[in-house]
PDB file of C-alpha atoms in Angstrom:
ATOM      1  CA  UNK A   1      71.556 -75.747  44.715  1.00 80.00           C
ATOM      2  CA  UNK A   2      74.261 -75.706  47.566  1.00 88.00           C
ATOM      3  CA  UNK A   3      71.428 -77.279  50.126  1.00 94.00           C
ATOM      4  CA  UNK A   4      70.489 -79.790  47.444  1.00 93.00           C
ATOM      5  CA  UNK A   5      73.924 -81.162  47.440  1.00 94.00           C
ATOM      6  CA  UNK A   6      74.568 -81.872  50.958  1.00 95.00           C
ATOM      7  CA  UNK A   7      71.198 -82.861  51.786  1.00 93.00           C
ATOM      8  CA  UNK A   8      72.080 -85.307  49.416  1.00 94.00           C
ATOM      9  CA  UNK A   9      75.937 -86.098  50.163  1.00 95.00           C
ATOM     10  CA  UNK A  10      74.657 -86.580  53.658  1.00 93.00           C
ATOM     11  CA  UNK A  11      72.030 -88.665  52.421  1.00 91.00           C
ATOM     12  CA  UNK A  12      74.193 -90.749  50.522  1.00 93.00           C
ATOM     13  CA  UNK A  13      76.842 -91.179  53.098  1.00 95.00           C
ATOM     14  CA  UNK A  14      74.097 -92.440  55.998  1.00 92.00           C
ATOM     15  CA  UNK A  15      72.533 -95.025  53.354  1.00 91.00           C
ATOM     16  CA  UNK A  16      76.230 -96.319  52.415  1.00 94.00           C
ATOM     17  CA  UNK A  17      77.386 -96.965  56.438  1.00 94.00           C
ATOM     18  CA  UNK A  18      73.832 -97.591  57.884  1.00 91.00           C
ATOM     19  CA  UNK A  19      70.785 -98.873  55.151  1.00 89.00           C
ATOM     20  CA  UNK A  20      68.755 -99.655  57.701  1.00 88.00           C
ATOM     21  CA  UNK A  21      68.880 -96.127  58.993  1.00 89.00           C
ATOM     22  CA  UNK A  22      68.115 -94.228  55.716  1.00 88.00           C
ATOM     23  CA  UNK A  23      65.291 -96.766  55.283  1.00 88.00           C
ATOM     24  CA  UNK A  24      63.705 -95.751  58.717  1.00 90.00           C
ATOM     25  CA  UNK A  25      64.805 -91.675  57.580  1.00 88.00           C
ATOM     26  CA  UNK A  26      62.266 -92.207  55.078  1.00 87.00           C
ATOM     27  CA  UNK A  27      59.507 -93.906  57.099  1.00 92.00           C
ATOM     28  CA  UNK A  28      60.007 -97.321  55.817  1.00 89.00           C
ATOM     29  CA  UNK A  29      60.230-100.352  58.238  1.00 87.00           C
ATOM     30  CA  UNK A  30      63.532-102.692  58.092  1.00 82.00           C
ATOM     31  CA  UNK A  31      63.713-106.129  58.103  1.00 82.00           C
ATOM     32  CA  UNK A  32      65.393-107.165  61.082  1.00 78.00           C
ATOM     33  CA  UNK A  33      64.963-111.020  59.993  1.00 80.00           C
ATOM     34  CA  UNK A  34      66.129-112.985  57.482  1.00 84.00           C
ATOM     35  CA  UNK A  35      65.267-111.893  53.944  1.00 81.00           C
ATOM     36  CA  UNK A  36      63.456-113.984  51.294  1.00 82.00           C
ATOM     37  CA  UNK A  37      66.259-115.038  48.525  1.00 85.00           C
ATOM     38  CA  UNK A  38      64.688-112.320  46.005  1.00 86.00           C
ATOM     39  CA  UNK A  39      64.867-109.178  48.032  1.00 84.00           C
ATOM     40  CA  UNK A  40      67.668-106.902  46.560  1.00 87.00           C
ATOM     41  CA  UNK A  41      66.570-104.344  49.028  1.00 86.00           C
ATOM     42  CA  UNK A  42      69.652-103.562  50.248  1.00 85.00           C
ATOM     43  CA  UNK A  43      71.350-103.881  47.249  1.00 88.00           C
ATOM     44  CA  UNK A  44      69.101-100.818  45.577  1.00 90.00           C
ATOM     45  CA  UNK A  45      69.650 -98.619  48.739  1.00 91.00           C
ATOM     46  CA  UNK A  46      73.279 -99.138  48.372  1.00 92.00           C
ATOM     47  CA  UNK A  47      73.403 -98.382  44.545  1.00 94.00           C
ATOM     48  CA  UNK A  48      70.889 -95.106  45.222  1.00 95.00           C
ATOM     49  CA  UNK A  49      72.803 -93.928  47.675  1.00 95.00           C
ATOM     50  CA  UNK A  50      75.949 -93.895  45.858  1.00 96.00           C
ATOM     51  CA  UNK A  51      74.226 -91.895  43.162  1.00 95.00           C
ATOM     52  CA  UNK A  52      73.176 -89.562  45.897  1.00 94.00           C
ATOM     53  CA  UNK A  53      76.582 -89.395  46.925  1.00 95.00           C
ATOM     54  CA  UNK A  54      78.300 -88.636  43.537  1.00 95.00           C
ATOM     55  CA  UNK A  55      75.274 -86.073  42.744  1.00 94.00           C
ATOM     56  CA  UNK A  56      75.915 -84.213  46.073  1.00 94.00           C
ATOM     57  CA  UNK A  57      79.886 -84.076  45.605  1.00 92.00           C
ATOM     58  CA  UNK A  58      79.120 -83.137  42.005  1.00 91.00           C
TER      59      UNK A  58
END
């Protein structure tokens, strides 16, 4: 249980100062561009990773 929470407090912290990093952690590619007006991408990986966050400090 102990590993569970900081691999996800660290996980949490790294997609709350850097997205873009804990997007390319996970194999996905960022966007580097401009985004299309309906892309809430970064708005989920913020939200996830402040569940992640509260779960690993929990």
């Amino acid at each position: 249980m102990a590993v569970f929470g900081v691999l996800a407090a660290v996980m949490g912290v790294i997609g709350l100062v850097t997205p873009a990093s804990l997007l390319r952690l996970m194999g996905f590619t960022p966007v580097t561009g401009p985004r299309a007006r309906a892309d809430h991408t970064l708005v989920f990986v913020t939200a996830s990773s402040m569940a992640a966050l509260n779960m690993g400090v929990y």
